[in-house]
JSON list of C-alpha atoms in Angstrom, two decimals:
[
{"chain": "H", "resi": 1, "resn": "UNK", "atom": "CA", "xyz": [0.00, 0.00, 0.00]},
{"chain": "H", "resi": 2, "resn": "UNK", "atom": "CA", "xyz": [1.05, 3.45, -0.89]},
{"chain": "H", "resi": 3, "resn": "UNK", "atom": "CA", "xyz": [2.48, 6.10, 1.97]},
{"chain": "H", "resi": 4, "resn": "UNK", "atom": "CA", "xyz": [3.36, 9.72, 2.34]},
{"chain": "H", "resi": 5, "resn": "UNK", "atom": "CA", "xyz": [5.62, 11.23, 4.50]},
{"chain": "H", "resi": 6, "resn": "UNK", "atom": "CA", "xyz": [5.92, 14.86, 5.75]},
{"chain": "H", "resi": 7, "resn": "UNK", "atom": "CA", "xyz": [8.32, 15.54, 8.02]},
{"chain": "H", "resi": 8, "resn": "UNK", "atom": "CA", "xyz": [7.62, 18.89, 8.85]},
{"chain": "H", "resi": 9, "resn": "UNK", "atom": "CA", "xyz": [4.02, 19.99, 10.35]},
{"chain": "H", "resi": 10, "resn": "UNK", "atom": "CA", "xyz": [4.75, 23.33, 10.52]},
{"chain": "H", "resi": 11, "resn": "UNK", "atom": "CA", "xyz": [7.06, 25.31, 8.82]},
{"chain": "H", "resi": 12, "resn": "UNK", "atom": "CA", "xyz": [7.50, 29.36, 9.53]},
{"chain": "H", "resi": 13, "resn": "UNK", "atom": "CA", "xyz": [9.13, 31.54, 6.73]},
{"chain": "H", "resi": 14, "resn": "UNK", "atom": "CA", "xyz": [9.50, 35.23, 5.63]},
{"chain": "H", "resi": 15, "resn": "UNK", "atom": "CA", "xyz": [7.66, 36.50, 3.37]},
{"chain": "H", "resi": 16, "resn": "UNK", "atom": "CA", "xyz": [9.97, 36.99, -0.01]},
{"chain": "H", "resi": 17, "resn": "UNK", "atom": "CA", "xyz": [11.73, 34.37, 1.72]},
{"chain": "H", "resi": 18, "resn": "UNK", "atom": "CA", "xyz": [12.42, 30.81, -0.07]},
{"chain": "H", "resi": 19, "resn": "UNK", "atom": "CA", "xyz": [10.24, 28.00, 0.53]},
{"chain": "H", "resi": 20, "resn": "UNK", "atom": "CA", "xyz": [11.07, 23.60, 0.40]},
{"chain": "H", "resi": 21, "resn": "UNK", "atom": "CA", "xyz": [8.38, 21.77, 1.62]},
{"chain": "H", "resi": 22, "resn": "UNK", "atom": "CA", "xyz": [9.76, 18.21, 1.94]},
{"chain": "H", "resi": 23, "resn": "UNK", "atom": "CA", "xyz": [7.51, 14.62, 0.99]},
{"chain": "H", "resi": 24, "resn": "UNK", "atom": "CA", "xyz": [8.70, 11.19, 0.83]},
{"chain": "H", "resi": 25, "resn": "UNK", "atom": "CA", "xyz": [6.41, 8.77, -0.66]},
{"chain": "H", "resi": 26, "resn": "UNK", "atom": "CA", "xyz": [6.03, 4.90, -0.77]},
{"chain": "H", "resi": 27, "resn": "UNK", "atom": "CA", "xyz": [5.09, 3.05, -3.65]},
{"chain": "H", "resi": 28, "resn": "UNK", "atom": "CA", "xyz": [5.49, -0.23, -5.54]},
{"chain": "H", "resi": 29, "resn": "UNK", "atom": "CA", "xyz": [5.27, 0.90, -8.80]},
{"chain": "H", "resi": 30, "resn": "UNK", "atom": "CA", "xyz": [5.77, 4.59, -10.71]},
{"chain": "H", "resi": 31, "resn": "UNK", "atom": "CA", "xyz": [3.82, 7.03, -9.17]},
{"chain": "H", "resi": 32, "resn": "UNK", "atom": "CA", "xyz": [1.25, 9.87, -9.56]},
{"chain": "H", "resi": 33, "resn": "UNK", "atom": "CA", "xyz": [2.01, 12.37, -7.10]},
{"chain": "H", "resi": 34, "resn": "UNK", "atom": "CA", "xyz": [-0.14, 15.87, -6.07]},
{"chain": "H", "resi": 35, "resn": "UNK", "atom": "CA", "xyz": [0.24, 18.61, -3.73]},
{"chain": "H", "resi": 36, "resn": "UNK", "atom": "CA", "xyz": [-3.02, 20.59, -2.91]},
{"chain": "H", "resi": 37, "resn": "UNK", "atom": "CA", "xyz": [-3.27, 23.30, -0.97]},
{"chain": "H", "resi": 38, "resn": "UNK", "atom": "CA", "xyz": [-6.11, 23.91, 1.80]},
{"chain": "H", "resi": 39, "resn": "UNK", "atom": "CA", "xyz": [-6.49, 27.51, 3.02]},
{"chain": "H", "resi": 40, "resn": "UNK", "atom": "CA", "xyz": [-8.50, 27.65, 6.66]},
{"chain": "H", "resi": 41, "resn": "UNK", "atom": "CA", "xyz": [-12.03, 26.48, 5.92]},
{"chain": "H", "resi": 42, "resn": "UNK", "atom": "CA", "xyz": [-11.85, 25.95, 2.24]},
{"chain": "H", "resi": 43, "resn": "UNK", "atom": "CA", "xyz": [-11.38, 22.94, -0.01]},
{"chain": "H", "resi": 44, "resn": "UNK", "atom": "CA", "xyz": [-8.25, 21.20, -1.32]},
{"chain": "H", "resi": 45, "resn": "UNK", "atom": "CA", "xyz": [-6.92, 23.18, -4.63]},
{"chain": "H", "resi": 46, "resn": "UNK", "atom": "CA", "xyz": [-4.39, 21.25, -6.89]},
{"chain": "H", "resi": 47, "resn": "UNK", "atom": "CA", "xyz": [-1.29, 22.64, -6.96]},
{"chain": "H", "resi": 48, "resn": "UNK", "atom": "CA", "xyz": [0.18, 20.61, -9.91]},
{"chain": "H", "resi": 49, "resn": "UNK", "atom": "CA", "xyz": [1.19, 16.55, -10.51]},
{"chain": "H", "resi": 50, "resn": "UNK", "atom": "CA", "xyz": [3.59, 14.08, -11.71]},
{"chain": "H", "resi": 51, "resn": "UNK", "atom": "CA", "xyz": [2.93, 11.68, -14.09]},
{"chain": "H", "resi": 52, "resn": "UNK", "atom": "CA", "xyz": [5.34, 11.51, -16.19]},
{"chain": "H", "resi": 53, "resn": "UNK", "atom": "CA", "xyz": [7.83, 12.56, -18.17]},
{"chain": "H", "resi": 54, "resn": "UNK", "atom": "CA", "xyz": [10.23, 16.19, -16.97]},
{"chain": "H", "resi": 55, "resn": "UNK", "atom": "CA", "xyz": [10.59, 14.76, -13.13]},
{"chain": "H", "resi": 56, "resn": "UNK", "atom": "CA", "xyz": [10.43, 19.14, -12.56]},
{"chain": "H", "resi": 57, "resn": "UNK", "atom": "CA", "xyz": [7.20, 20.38, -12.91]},
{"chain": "H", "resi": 58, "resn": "UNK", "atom": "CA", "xyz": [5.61, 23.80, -12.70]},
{"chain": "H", "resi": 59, "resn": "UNK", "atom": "CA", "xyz": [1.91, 23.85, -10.70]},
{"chain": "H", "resi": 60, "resn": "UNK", "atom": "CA", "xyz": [0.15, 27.17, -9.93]},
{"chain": "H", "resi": 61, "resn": "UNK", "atom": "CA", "xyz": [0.94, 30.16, -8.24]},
{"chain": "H", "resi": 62, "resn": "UNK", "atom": "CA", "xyz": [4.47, 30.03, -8.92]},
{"chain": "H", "resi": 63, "resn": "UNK", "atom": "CA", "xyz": [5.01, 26.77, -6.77]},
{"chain": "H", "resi": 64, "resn": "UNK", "atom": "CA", "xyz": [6.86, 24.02, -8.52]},
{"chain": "H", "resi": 65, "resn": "UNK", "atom": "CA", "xyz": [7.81, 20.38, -7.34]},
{"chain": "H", "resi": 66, "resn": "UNK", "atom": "CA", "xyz": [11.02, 18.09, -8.26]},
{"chain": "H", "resi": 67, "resn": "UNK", "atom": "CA", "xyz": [10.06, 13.95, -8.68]},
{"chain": "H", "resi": 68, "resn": "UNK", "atom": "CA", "xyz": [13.61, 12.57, -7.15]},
{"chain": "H", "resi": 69, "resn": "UNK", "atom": "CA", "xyz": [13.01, 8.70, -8.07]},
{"chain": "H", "resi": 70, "resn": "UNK", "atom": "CA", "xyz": [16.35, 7.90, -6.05]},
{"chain": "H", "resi": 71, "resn": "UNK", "atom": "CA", "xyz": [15.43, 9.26, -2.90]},
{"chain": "H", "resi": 72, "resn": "UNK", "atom": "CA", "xyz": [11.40, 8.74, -3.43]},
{"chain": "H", "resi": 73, "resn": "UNK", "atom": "CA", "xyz": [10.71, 12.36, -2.71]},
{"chain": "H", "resi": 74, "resn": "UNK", "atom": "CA", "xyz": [8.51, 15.02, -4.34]},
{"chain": "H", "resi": 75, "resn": "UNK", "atom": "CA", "xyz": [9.80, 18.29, -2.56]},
{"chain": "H", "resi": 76, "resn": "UNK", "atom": "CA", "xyz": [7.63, 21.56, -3.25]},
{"chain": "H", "resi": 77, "resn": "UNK", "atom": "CA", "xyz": [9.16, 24.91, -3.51]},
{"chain": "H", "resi": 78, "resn": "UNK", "atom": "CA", "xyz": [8.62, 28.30, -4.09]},
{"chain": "H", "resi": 79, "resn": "UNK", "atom": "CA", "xyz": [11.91, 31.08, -4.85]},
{"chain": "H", "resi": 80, "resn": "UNK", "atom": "CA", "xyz": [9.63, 33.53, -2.79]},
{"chain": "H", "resi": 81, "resn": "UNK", "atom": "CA", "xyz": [6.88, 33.79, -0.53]},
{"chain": "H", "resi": 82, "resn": "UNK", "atom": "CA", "xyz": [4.14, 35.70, -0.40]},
{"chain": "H", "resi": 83, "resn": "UNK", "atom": "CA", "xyz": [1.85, 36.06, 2.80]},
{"chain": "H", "resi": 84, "resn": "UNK", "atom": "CA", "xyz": [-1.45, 34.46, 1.03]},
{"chain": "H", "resi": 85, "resn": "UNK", "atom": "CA", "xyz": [0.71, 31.49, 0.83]},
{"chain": "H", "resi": 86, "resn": "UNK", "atom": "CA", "xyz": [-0.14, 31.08, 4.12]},
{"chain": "H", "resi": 87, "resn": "UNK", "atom": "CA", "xyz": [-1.85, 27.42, 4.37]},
{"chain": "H", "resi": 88, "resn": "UNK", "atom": "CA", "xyz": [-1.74, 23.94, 4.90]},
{"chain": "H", "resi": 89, "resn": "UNK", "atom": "CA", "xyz": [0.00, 21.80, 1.83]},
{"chain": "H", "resi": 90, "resn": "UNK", "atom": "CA", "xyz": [-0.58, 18.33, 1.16]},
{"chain": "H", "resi": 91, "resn": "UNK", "atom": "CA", "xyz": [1.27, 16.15, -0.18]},
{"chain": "H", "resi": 92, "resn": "UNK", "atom": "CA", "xyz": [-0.65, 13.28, -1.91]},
{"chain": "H", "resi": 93, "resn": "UNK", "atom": "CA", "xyz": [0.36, 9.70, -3.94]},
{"chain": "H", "resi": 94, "resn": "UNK", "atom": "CA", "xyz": [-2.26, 7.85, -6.09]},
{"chain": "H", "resi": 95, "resn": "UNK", "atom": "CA", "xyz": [-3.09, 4.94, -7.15]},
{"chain": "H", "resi": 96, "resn": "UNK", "atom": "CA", "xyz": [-5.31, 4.14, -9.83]},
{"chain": "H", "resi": 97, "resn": "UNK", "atom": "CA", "xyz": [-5.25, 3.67, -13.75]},
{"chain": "H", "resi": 98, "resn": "UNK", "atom": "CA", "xyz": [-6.70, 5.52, -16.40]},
{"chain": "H", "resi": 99, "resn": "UNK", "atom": "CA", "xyz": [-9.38, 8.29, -14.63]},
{"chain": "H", "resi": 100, "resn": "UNK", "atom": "CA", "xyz": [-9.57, 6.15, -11.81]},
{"chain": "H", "resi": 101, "resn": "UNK", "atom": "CA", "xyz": [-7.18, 7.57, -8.57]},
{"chain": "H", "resi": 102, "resn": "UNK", "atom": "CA", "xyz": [-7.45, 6.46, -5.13]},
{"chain": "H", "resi": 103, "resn": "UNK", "atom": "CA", "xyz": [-5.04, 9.51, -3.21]},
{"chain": "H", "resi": 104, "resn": "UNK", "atom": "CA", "xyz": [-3.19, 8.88, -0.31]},
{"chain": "H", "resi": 105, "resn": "UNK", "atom": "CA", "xyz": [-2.33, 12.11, 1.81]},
{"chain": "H", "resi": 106, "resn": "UNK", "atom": "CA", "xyz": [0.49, 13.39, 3.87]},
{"chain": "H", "resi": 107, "resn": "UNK", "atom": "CA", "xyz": [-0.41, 14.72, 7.20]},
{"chain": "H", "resi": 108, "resn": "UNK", "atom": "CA", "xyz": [-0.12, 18.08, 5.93]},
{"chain": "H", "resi": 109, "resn": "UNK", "atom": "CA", "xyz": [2.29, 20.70, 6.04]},
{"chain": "H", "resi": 110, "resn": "UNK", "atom": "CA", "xyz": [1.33, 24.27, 7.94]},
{"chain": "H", "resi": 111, "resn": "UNK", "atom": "CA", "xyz": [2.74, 27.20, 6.48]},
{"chain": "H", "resi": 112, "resn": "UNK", "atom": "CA", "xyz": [3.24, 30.24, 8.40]},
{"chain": "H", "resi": 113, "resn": "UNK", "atom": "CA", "xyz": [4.66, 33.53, 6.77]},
{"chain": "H", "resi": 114, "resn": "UNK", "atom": "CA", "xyz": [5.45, 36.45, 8.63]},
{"chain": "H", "resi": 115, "resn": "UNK", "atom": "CA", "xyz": [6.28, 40.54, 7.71]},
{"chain": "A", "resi": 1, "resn": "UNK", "atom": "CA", "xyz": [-13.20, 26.41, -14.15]},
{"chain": "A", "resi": 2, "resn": "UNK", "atom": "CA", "xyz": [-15.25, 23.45, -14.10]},
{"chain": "A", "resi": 3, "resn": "UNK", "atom": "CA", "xyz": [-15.69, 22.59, -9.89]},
{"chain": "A", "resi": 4, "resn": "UNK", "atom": "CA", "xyz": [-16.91, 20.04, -7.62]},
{"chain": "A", "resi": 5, "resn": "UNK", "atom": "CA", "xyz": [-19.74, 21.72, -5.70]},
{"chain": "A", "resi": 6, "resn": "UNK", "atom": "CA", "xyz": [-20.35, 20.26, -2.35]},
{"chain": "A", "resi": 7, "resn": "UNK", "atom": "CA", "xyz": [-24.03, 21.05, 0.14]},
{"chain": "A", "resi": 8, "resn": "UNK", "atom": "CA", "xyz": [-24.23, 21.87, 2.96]},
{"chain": "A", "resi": 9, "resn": "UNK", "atom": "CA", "xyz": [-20.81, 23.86, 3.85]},
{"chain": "A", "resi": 10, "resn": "UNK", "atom": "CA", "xyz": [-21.47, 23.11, 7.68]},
{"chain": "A", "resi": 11, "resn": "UNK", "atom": "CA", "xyz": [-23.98, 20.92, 9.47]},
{"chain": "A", "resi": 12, "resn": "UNK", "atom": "CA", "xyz": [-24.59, 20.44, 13.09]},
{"chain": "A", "resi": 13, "resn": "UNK", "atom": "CA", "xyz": [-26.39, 17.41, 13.87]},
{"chain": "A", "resi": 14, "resn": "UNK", "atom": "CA", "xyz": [-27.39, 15.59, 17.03]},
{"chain": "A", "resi": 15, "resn": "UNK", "atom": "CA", "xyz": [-25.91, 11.75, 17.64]},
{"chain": "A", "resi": 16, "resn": "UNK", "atom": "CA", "xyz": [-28.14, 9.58, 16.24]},
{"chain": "A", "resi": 17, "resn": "UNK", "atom": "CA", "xyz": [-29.69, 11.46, 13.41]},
{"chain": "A", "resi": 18, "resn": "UNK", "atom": "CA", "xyz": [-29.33, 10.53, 9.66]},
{"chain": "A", "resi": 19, "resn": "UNK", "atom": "CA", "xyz": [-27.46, 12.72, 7.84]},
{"chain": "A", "resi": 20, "resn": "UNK", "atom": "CA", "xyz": [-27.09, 13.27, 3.99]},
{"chain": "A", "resi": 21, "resn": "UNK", "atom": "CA", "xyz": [-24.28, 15.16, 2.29]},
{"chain": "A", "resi": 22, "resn": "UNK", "atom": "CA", "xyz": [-24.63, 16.30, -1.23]},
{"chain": "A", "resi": 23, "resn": "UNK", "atom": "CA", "xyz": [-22.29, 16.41, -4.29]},
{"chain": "A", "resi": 24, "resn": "UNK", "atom": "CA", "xyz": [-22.31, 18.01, -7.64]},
{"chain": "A", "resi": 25, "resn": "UNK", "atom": "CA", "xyz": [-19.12, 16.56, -9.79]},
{"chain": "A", "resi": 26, "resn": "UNK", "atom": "CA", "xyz": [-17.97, 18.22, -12.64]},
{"chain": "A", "resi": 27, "resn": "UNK", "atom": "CA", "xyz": [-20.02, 17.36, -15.72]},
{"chain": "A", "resi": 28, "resn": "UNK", "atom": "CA", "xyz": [-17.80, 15.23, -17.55]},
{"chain": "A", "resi": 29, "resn": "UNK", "atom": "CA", "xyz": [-16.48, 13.10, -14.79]},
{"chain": "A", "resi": 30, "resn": "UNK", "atom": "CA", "xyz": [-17.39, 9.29, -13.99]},
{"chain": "A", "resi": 31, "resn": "UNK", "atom": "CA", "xyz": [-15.56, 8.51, -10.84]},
{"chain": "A", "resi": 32, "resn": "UNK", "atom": "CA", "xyz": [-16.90, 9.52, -7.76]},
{"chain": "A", "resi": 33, "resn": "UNK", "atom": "CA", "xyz": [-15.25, 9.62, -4.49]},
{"chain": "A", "resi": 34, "resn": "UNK", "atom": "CA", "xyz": [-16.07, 10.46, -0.87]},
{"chain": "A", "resi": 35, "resn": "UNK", "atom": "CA", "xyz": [-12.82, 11.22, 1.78]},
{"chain": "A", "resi": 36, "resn": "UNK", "atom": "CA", "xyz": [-12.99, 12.78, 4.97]},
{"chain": "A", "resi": 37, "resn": "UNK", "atom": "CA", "xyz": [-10.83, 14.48, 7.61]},
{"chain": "A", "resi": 38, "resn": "UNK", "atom": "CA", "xyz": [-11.27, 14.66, 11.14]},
{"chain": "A", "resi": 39, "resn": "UNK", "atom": "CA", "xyz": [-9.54, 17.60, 12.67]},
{"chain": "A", "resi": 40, "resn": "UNK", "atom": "CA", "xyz": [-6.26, 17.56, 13.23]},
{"chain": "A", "resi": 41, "resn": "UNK", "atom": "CA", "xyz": [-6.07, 14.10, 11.16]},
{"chain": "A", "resi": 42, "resn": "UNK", "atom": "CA", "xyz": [-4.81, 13.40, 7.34]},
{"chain": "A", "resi": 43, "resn": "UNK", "atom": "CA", "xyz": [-7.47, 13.15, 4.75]},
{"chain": "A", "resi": 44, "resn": "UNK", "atom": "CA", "xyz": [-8.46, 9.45, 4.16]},
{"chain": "A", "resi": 45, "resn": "UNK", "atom": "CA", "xyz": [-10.19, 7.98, 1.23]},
{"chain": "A", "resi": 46, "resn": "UNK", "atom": "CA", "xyz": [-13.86, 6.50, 2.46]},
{"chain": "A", "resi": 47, "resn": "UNK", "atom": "CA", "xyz": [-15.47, 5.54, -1.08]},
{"chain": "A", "resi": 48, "resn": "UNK", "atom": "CA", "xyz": [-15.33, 5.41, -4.56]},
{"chain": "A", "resi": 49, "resn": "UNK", "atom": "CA", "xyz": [-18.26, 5.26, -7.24]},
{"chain": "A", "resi": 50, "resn": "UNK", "atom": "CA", "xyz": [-18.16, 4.25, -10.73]},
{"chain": "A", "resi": 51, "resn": "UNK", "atom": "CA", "xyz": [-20.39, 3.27, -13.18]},
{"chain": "A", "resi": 52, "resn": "UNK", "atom": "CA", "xyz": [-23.54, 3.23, -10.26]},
{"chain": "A", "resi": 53, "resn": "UNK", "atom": "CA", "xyz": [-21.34, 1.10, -7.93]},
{"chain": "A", "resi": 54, "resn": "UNK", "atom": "CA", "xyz": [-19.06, 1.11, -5.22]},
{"chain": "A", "resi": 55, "resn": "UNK", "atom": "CA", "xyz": [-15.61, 0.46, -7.19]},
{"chain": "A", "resi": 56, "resn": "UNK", "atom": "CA", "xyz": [-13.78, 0.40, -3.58]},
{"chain": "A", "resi": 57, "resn": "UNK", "atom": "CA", "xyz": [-14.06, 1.52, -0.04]},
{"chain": "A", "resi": 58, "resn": "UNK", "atom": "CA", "xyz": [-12.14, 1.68, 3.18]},
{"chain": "A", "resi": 59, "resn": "UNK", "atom": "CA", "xyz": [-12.76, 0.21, 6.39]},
{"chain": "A", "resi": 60, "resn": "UNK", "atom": "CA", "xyz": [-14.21, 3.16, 7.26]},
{"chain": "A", "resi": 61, "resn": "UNK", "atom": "CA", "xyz": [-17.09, 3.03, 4.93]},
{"chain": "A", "resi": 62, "resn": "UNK", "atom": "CA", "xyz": [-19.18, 0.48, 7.37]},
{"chain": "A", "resi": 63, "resn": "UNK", "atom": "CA", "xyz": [-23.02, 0.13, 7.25]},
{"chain": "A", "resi": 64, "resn": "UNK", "atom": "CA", "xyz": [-23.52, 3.59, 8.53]},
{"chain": "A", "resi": 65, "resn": "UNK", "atom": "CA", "xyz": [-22.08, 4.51, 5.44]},
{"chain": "A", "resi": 66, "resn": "UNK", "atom": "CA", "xyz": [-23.83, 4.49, 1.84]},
{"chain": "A", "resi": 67, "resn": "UNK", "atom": "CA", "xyz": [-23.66, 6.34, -1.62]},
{"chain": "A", "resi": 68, "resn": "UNK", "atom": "CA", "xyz": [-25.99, 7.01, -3.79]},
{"chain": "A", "resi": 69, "resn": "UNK", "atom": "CA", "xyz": [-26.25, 8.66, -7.19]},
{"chain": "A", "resi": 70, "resn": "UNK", "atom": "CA", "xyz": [-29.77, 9.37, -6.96]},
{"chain": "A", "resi": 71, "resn": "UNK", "atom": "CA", "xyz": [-30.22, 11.17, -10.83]},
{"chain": "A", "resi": 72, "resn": "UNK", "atom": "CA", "xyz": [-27.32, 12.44, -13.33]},
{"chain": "A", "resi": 73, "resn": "UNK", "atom": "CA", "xyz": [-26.05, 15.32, -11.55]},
{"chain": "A", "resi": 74, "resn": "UNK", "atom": "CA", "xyz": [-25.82, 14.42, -7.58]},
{"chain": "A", "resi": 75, "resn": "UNK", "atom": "CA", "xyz": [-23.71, 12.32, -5.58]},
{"chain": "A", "resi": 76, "resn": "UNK", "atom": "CA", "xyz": [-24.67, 11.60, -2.31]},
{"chain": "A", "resi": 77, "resn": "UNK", "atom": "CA", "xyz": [-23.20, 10.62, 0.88]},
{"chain": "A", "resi": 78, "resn": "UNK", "atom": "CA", "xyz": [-25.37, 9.25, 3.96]},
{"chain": "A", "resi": 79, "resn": "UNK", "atom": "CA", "xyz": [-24.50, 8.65, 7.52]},
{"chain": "A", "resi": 80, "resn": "UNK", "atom": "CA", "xyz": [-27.20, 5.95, 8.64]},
{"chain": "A", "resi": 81, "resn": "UNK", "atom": "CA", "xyz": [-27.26, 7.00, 12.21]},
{"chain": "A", "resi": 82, "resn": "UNK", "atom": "CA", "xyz": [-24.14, 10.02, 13.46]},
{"chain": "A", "resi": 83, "resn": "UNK", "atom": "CA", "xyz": [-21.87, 9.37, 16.30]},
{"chain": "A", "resi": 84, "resn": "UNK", "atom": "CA", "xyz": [-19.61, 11.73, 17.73]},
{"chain": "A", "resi": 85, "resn": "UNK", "atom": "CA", "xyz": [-16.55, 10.17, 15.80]},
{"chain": "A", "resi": 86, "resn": "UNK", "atom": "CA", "xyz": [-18.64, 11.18, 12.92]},
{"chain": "A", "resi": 87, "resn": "UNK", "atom": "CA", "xyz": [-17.47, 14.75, 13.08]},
{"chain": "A", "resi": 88, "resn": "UNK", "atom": "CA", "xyz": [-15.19, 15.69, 10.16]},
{"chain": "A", "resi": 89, "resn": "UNK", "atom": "CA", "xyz": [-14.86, 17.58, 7.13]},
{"chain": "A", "resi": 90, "resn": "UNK", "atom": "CA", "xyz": [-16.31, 15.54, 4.27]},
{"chain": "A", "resi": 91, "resn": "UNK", "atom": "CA", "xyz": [-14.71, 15.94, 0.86]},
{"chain": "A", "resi": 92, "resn": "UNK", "atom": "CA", "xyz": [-15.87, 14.94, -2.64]},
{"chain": "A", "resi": 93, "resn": "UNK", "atom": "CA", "xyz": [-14.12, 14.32, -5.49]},
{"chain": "A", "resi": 94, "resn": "UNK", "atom": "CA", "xyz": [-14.72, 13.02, -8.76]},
{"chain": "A", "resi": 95, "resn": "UNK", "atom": "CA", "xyz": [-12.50, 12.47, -12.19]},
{"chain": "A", "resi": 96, "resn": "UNK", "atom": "CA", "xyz": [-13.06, 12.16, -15.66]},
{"chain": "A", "resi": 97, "resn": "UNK", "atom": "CA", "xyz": [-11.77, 8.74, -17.76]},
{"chain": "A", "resi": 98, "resn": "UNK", "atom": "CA", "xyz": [-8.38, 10.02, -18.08]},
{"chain": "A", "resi": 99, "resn": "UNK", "atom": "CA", "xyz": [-5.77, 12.01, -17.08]},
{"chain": "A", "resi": 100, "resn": "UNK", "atom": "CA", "xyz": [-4.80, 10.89, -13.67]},
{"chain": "A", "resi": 101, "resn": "UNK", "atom": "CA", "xyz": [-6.22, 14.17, -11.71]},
{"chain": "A", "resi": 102, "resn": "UNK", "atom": "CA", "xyz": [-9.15, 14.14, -9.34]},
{"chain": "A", "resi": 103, "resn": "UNK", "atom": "CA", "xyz": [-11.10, 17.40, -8.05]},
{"chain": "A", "resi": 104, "resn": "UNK", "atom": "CA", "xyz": [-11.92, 18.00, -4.85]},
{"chain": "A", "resi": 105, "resn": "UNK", "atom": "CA", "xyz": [-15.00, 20.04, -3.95]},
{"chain": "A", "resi": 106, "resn": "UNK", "atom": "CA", "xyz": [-15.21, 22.78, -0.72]},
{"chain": "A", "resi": 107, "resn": "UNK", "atom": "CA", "xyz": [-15.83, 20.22, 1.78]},
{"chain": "A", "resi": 108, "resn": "UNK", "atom": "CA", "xyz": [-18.97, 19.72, 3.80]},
{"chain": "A", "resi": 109, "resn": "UNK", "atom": "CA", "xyz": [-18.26, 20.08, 7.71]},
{"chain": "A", "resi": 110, "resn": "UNK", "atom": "CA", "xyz": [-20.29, 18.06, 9.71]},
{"chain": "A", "resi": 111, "resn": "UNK", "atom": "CA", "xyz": [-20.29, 17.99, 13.10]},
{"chain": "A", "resi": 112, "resn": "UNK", "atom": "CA", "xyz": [-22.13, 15.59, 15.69]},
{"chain": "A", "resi": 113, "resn": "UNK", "atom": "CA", "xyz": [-23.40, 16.56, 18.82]}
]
């Protein structure tokens, strides 16, 4: 069965300051990873995936994540923070084929930016 | 943007009570899903719905626990009879035959009192 791993619950940065949010994930086979975001008392938004293909990908809002096969990571980052960043990321593997995904989550990452 | 839309936003209910949750997937989509989180707690998958069937669910999903796709827009969720371990923020999702992505909708927050 598929696992996530974040180490870090809660993370405080600067705002203009550079951001790594770390993930390790378990799988048997190649995997589709996610991060979604979840700003207090909304939904989860997709930040971007991994399928396949350039293991560097760029999501939305300037984030962009880095598929490390080697060290079965999926780090996000961001070169500079802004305070609406301010949120809990998740960090998410599936499992599935064709449409069909079953998502594992990370516990969640909370993101704190201050002046 | 296409978007799951997800009713009611919050619900307080009393232990005991039935309780339905409602889903609108995005148009196009086939699979259904229903996950939750409890507060504090990781998202975890509960259900999944394809093709007017449960495809899969977790041991979570016991009797209590049933989905419905009661015409071609809705998805629904019902809690047979609420506990207090009940309480969480219900999410659904749904995906279309391919590309690998599935959408989640606001959330419904229940909570059991």
């Amino acid at each position: 069965a598929q696992s996530v791993t974040q180490p870090d619950i809660h993370i405080t940065v600067s705002e203009g300051a550079s951001l790594e949010l770390r993930c390790n994930y378990s799988y048997g086979a190649t995997p589709y990873l996610f991060w979604y975001v979840q700003s207090p008392g909304q939904g989860l938004q997709l930040l971007l995936k991994y399928f396949s293909g350039d293991t560097l990908v760029q999501g939305i809002k300037g984030f962009e994540a880095e598929f490390k096969r080697s060290q079965s990571s999926f780090n996000l980052r961001k070169p500079s923070v802004h305070w609406s960043d301010a949120a809990e990321y998740f960090c998410a593997v599936g499992a599935g084929s064709g449409g069909y995904q079953k998502v594992t989550f990370g516990i969640g990452t909370k993101l704190q930016v201050i002046p | 943007e296409p978007e799951v839309t997800q009713t009611p936003s919050h619900q307080v209910t009393q232990m005991g009570q039935e309780v339905i949750l409602r889903c609108v997937p995005i148009s196009n989509h086939l699979y259904f899903y229903w996950y939750r989180q409890i507060l504090g707690q990781k998202v975890e998958f509960l259900v999944s719905f394809y093709n007017n069937e449960i495809s899969e669910k977790s041991e979570i999903f016991d009797d209590q626990f049933s989905v419905e796709r009661p015409d071609g827009s809705n998805f629904t969720l019902k809690i047979r009879s609420t506990k207090l371990e009940d309480s969480a923020m219900y999410f659904c999702a749904s995906s279309e035959t391919s590309g690998n992505t599935i959408y989640f909708g606001e959330g419904s927050w229940l909570t059991v009192v």
